[in-house]
Coordinates of C-alpha atoms and ligand atoms in Angstrom, one line a residue:
X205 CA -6.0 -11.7 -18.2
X206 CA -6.5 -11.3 -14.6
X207 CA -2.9 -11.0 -13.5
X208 CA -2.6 -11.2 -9.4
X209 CA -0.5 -9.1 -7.5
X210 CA -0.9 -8.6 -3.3
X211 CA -1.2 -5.0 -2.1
X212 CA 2.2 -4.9 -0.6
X213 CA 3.5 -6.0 2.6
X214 CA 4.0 -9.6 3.6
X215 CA 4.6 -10.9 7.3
X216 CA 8.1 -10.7 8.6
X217 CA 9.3 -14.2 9.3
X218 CA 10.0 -14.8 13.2
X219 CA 13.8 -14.5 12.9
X220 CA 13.8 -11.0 11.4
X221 CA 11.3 -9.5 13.7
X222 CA 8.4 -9.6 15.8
X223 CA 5.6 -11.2 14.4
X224 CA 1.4 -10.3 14.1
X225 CA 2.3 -6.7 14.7
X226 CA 2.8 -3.4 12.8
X227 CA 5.6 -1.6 14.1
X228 CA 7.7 -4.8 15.0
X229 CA 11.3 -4.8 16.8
X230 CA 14.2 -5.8 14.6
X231 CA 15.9 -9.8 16.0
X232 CA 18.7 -8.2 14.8
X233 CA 21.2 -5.0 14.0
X234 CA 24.0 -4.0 11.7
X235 CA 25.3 -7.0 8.9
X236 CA 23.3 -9.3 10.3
X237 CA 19.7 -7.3 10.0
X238 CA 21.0 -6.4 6.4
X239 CA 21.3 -10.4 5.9
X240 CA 18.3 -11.3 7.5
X241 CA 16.0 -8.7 5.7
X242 CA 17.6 -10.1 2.0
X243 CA 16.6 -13.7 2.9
X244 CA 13.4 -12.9 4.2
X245 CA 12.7 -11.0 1.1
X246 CA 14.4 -14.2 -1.3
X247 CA 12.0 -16.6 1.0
X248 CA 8.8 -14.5 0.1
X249 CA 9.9 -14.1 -4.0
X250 CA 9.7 -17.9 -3.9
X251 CA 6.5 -18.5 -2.2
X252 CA 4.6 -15.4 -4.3
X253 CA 6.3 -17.5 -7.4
X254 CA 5.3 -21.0 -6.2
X255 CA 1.6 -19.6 -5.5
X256 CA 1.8 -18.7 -8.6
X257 CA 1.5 -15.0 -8.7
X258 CA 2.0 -13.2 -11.8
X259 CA 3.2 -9.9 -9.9
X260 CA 5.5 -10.1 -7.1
X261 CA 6.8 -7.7 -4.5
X262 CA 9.9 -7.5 -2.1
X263 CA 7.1 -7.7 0.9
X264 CA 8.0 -5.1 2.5
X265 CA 10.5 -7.1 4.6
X266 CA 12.9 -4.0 5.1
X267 CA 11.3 -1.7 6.4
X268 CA 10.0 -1.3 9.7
X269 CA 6.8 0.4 8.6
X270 CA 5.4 0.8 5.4
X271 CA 5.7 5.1 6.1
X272 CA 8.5 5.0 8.7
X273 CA 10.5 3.2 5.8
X274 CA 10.9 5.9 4.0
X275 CA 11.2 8.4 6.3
X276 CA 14.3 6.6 7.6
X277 CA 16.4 7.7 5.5
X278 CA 15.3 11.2 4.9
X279 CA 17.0 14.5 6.4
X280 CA 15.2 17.2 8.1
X281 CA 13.1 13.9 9.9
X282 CA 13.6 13.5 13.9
X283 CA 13.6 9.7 14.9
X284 CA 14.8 10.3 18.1
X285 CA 11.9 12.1 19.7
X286 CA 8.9 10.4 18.7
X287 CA 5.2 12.0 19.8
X288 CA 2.3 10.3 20.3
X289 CA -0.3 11.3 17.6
X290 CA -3.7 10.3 16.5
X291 CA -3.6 9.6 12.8
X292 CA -6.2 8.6 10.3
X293 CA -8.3 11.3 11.5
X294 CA -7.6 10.0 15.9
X295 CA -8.7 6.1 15.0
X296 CA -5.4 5.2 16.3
X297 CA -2.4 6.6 18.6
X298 CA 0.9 6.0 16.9
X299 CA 4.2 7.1 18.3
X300 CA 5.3 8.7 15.0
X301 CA 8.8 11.0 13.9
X302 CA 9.2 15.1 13.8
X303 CA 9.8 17.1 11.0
X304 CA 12.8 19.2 12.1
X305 CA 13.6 21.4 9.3
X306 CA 14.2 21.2 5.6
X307 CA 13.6 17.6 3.5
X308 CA 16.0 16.0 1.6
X309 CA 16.6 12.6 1.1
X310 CA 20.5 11.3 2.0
X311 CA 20.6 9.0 -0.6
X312 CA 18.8 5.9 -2.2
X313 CA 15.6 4.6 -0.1
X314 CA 15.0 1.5 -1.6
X315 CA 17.9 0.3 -4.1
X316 CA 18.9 -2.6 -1.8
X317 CA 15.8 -4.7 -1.8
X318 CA 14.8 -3.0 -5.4
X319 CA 17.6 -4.5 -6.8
X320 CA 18.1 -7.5 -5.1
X321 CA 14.3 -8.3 -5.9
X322 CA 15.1 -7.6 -9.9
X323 CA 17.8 -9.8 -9.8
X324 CA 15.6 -12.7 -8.6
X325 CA 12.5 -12.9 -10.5
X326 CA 11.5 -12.6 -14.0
X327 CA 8.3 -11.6 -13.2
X328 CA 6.5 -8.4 -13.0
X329 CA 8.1 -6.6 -10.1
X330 CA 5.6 -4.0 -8.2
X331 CA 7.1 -1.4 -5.4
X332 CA 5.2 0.4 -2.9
X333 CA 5.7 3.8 -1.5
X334 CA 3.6 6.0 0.9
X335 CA 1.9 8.2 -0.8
X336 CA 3.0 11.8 0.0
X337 CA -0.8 12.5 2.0
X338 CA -0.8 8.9 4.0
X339 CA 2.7 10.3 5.0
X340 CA 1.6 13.8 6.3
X341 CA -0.8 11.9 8.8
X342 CA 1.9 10.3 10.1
X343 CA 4.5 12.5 11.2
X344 CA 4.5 15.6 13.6
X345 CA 5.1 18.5 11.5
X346 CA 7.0 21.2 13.8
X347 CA 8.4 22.9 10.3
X348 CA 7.1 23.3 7.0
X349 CA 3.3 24.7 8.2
X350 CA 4.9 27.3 10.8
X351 CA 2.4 30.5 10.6
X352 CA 0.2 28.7 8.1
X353 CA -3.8 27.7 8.4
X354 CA -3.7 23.6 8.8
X355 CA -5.0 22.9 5.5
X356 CA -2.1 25.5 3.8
X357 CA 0.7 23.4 6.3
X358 CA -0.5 20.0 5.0
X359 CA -0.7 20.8 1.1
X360 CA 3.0 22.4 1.3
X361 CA 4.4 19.4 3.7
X362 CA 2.8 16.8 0.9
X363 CA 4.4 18.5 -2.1
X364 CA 7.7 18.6 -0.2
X365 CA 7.1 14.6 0.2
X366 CA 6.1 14.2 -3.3
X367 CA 9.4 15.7 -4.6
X368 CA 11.6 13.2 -2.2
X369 CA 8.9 10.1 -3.2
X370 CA 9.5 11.2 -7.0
X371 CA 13.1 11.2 -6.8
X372 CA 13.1 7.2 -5.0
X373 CA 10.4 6.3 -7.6
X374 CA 12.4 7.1 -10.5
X375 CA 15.3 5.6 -9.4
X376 CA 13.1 2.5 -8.5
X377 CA 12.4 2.3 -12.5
X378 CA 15.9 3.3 -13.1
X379 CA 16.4 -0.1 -10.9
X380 CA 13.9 -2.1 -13.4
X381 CA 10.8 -2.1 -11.3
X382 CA 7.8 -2.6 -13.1
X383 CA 5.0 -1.1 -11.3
X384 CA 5.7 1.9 -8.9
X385 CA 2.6 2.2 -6.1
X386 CA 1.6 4.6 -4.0
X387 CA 0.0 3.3 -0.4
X388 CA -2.9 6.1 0.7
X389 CA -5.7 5.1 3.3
X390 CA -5.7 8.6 4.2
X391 CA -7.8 9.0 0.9
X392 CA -10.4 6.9 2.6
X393 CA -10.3 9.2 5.6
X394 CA -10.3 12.9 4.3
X395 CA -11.9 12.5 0.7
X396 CA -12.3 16.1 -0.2
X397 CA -8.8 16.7 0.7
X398 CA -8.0 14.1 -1.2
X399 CA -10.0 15.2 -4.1
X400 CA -8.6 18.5 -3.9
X401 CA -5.0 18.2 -3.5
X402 CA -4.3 14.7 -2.4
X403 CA -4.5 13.2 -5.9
X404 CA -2.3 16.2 -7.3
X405 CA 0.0 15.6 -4.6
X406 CA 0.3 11.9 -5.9
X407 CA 0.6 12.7 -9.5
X408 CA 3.9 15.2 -8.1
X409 CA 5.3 11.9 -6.7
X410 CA 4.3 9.7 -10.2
X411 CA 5.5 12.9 -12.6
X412 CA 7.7 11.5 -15.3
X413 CA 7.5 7.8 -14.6
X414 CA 7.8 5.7 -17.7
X415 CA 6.9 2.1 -15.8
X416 CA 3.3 2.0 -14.9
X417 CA 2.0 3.7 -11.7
X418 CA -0.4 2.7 -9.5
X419 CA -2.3 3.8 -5.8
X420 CA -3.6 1.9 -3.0
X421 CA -6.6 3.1 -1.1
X422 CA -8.0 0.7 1.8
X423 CA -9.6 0.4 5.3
X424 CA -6.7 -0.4 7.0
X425 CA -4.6 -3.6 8.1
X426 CA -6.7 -6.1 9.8
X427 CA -6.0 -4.8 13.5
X428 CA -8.4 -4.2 15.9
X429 CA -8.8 -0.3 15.6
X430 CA -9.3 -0.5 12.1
X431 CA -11.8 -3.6 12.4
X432 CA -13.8 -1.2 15.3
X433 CA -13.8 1.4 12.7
X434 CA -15.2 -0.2 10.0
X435 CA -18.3 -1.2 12.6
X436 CA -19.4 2.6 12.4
X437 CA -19.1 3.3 8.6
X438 CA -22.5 2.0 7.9
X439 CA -23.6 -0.7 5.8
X440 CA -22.5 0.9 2.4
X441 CA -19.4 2.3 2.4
X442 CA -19.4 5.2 0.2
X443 CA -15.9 7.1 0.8
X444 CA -14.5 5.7 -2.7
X445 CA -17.0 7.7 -4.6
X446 CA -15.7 10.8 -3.7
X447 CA -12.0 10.4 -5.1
X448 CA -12.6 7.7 -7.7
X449 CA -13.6 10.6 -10.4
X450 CA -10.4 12.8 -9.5
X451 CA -8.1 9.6 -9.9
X452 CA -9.8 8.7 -12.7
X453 CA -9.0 12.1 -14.5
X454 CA -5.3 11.4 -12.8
X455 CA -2.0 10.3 -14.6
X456 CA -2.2 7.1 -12.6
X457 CA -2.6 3.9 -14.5
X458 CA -4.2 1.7 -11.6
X459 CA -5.8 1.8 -8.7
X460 CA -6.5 -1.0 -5.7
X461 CA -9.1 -0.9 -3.6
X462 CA -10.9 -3.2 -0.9
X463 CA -13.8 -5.1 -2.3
X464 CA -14.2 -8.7 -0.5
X465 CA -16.2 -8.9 2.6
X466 CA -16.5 -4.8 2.9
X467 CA -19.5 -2.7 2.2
X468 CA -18.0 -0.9 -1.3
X469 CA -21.1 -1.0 -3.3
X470 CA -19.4 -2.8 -6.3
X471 CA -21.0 0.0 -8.6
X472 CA -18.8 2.5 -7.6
X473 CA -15.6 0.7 -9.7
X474 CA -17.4 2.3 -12.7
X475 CA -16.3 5.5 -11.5
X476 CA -12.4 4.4 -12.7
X477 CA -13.6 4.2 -16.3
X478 CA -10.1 3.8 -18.1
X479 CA -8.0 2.8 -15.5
X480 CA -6.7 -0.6 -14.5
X481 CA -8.8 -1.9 -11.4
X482 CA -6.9 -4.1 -8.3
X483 CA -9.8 -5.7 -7.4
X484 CA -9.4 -6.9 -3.2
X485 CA -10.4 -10.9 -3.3
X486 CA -8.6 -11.5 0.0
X487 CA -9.5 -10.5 3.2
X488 CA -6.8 -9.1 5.3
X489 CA -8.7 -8.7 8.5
X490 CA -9.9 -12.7 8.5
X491 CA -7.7 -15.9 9.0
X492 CA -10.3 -17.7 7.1
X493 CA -9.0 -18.6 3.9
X494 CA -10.9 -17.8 0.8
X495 CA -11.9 -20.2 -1.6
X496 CA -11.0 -20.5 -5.2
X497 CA -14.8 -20.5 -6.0
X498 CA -15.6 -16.8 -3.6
X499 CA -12.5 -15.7 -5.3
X500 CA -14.3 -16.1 -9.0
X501 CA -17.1 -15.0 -7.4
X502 CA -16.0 -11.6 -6.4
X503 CA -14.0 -11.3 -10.0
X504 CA -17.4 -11.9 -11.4
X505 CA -18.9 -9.1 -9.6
X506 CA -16.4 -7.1 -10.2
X507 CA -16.8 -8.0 -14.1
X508 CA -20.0 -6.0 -14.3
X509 CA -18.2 -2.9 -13.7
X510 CA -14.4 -3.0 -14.6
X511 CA -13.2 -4.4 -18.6
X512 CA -12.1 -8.2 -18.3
X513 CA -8.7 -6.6 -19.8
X514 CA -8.8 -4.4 -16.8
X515 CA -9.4 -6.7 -13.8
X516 CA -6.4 -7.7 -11.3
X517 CA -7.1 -9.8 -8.7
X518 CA -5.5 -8.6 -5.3
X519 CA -5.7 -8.8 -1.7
X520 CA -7.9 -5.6 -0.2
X521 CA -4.8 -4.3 1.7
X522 CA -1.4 -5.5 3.4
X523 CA -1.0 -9.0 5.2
X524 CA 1.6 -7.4 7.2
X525 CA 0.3 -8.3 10.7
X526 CA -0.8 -11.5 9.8
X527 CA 0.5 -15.1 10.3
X528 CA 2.9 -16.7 8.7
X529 CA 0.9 -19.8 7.1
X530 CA -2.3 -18.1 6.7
X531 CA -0.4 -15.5 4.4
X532 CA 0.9 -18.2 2.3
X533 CA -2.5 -19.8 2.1
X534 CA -3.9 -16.6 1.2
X535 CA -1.5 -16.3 -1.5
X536 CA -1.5 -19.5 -3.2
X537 CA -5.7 -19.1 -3.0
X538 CA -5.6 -15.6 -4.7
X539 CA -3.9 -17.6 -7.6
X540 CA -5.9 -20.7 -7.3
X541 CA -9.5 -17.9 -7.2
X542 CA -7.8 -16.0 -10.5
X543 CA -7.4 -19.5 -12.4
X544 CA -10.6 -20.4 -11.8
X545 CA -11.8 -16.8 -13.1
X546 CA -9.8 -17.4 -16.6
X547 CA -11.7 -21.1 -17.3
X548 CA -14.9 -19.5 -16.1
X549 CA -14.7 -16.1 -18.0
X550 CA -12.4 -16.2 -20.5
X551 CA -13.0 -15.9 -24.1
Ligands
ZN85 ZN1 -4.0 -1.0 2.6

């Protein structure tokens, strides 16, 4: 009951790359990178472990982004040229890749830190992905919608995505990972796209997985545009409502949202009826860390809307850009919050 997991992404230790930022420079190239990225994703297996986390990721520790990953290493992609772009609907500028010409990925994505991560642990392994709409808002498309109407370009660029992101996922199982997610905060920025194609778009990238499948839908890292943002959505934040019932008729087993200090009306988890709920205890935008007490506290919220069976404690996005040491206090807290949970709700 109330098995913990983190969204995804961890912070990138000083000696692999630039720290507190989201599109940090390698320390390193070639053998030594490859080296550097293995320990740091060793290191943060141990300290998910030690805080006691019954789900545990690779952290994200090789990859540069948690889009640009994946796009790394797929053909028909322009690195070279990057364009400045607004994405999630202009909240930020981000210096993002070109697609050239046809998609095809040049080989395996993943299967380093994949497999290097299932040889480690015996727990529950979970790897993220961007999900195939997230990724359309962050690329320059110069091929796939030449001659068609916007929307038309982005549904045909996001099924191309969702065949190459189907073909690293099932590999990913192939490689003995556990739970397969799909990152998309562009969900929480064009809901009826995402109502009307985005979550078909998703269920092309999950199509014949066997291990359990899962999607992320936040309000961003905890940088500064995304904190500004969240000023102007209101005081009830709403946007979940309109994509909850489509994922909930979805394919996909589980769904993670952002529920701790932001204005989700807690009501609106009923919506997922059926699915498993990744309920956000952690704040990623805050360096105050949350006690095991507001951690229960939010699980018992959460209770009046989700199945105890259902509920998964879990941060409310990536702690990517975050420090070191408050991460691994955050971490060991989301552990401490779901232990408390158990002795106060359990059978
Ligand atoms: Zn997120």
């Amino acid at each position: 009951m109330f098995e913990t997991a983190i969204a995804g992404s961890l912070p990138k230790p000083s000696w692999l790359a630039e720290t507190e930022k989201l599109w940090p420079e390698w320390k390193a190239s070639g053998a030594e990178l490859e080296r550097a990225k293995a320990d740091a994703t060793l290191l943060w297996l141990k300290v998910q472990e030690d805080a006691g986390l019954d789900i545990v990721g690779d952290g994200e520790q090789s990859r540069q982004h948690f889009v640009h990953g994946f796009l790394a290493r797929v053909d028909g992609i322009d690195f070279e040229h990057k364009v400045k772009m607004g994405i999630r609907n202009n909240r930020y500028d981000a210096m993002v890749p070109q697609v050239t010409g046809p998609l095809r990925l040049q080989g395996r994505v993943h299967a380093t830190e994949a497999r290097l991560a299932r040889a480690h642990t015996q727990r529950q392994l979970k790897f993220t992905l961007p999900g195939p709409m997230t990724i359309v808002d962050t690329v320059a498309d110069r091929f796939y919608g030449q001659g068609l109407a916007a929307r038309e370009a982005k549904v045909k660029l996001a099924f191309a995505f969702a065949e190459l992101l189907n073909e690293e996922a099932r590999a990913l199982e192939a490689d003995g990972v556990d739970i397969v997610q799909f990152d998309e905060p562009a969900f929480n920025v064009y809901m009826a796209d995402a109502r009307d194609w985005g979550v078909a778009a998703l269920e092309r990238a999950a199509d014949g997985l066997a291990c359990k499948t899962a999607v992320h839908i936040c309000y961003g890292y905890g940088i500064k545009a995304n904190v500004d943002w969240k000023e102007t959505l209101g005081g009830e934040w709403r946007q979940y409502e309109q994509v909850f019932p489509a994922l909930a008729r979805s394919s996909i087993d589980q769904v993670s949202l952002e529920c701790f200090h932001s204005h989700v009306p807690p009501d609106l988890m009923r919506l997922l009826d059926g699915k498993d709920v990744m309920v956000g205890v952690i704040d990623v935008a805050s360096d105050t860390i949350e006690t095991p007490e507001e951690i229960a506290d939010t699980i018992g919220s959460a209770l009046r809307f989700v199945p105890r069976d259902r509920l998964r404690p879990c941060t409310n996005c990536g702690l990517a850009p975050m420090r070191r040491e408050i991460a691994e206090a955050k971490l060991a807290a989301l552990a401490q919050g779901a232990a408390l949970a158990r002795a106060r709700f359990g059978a």
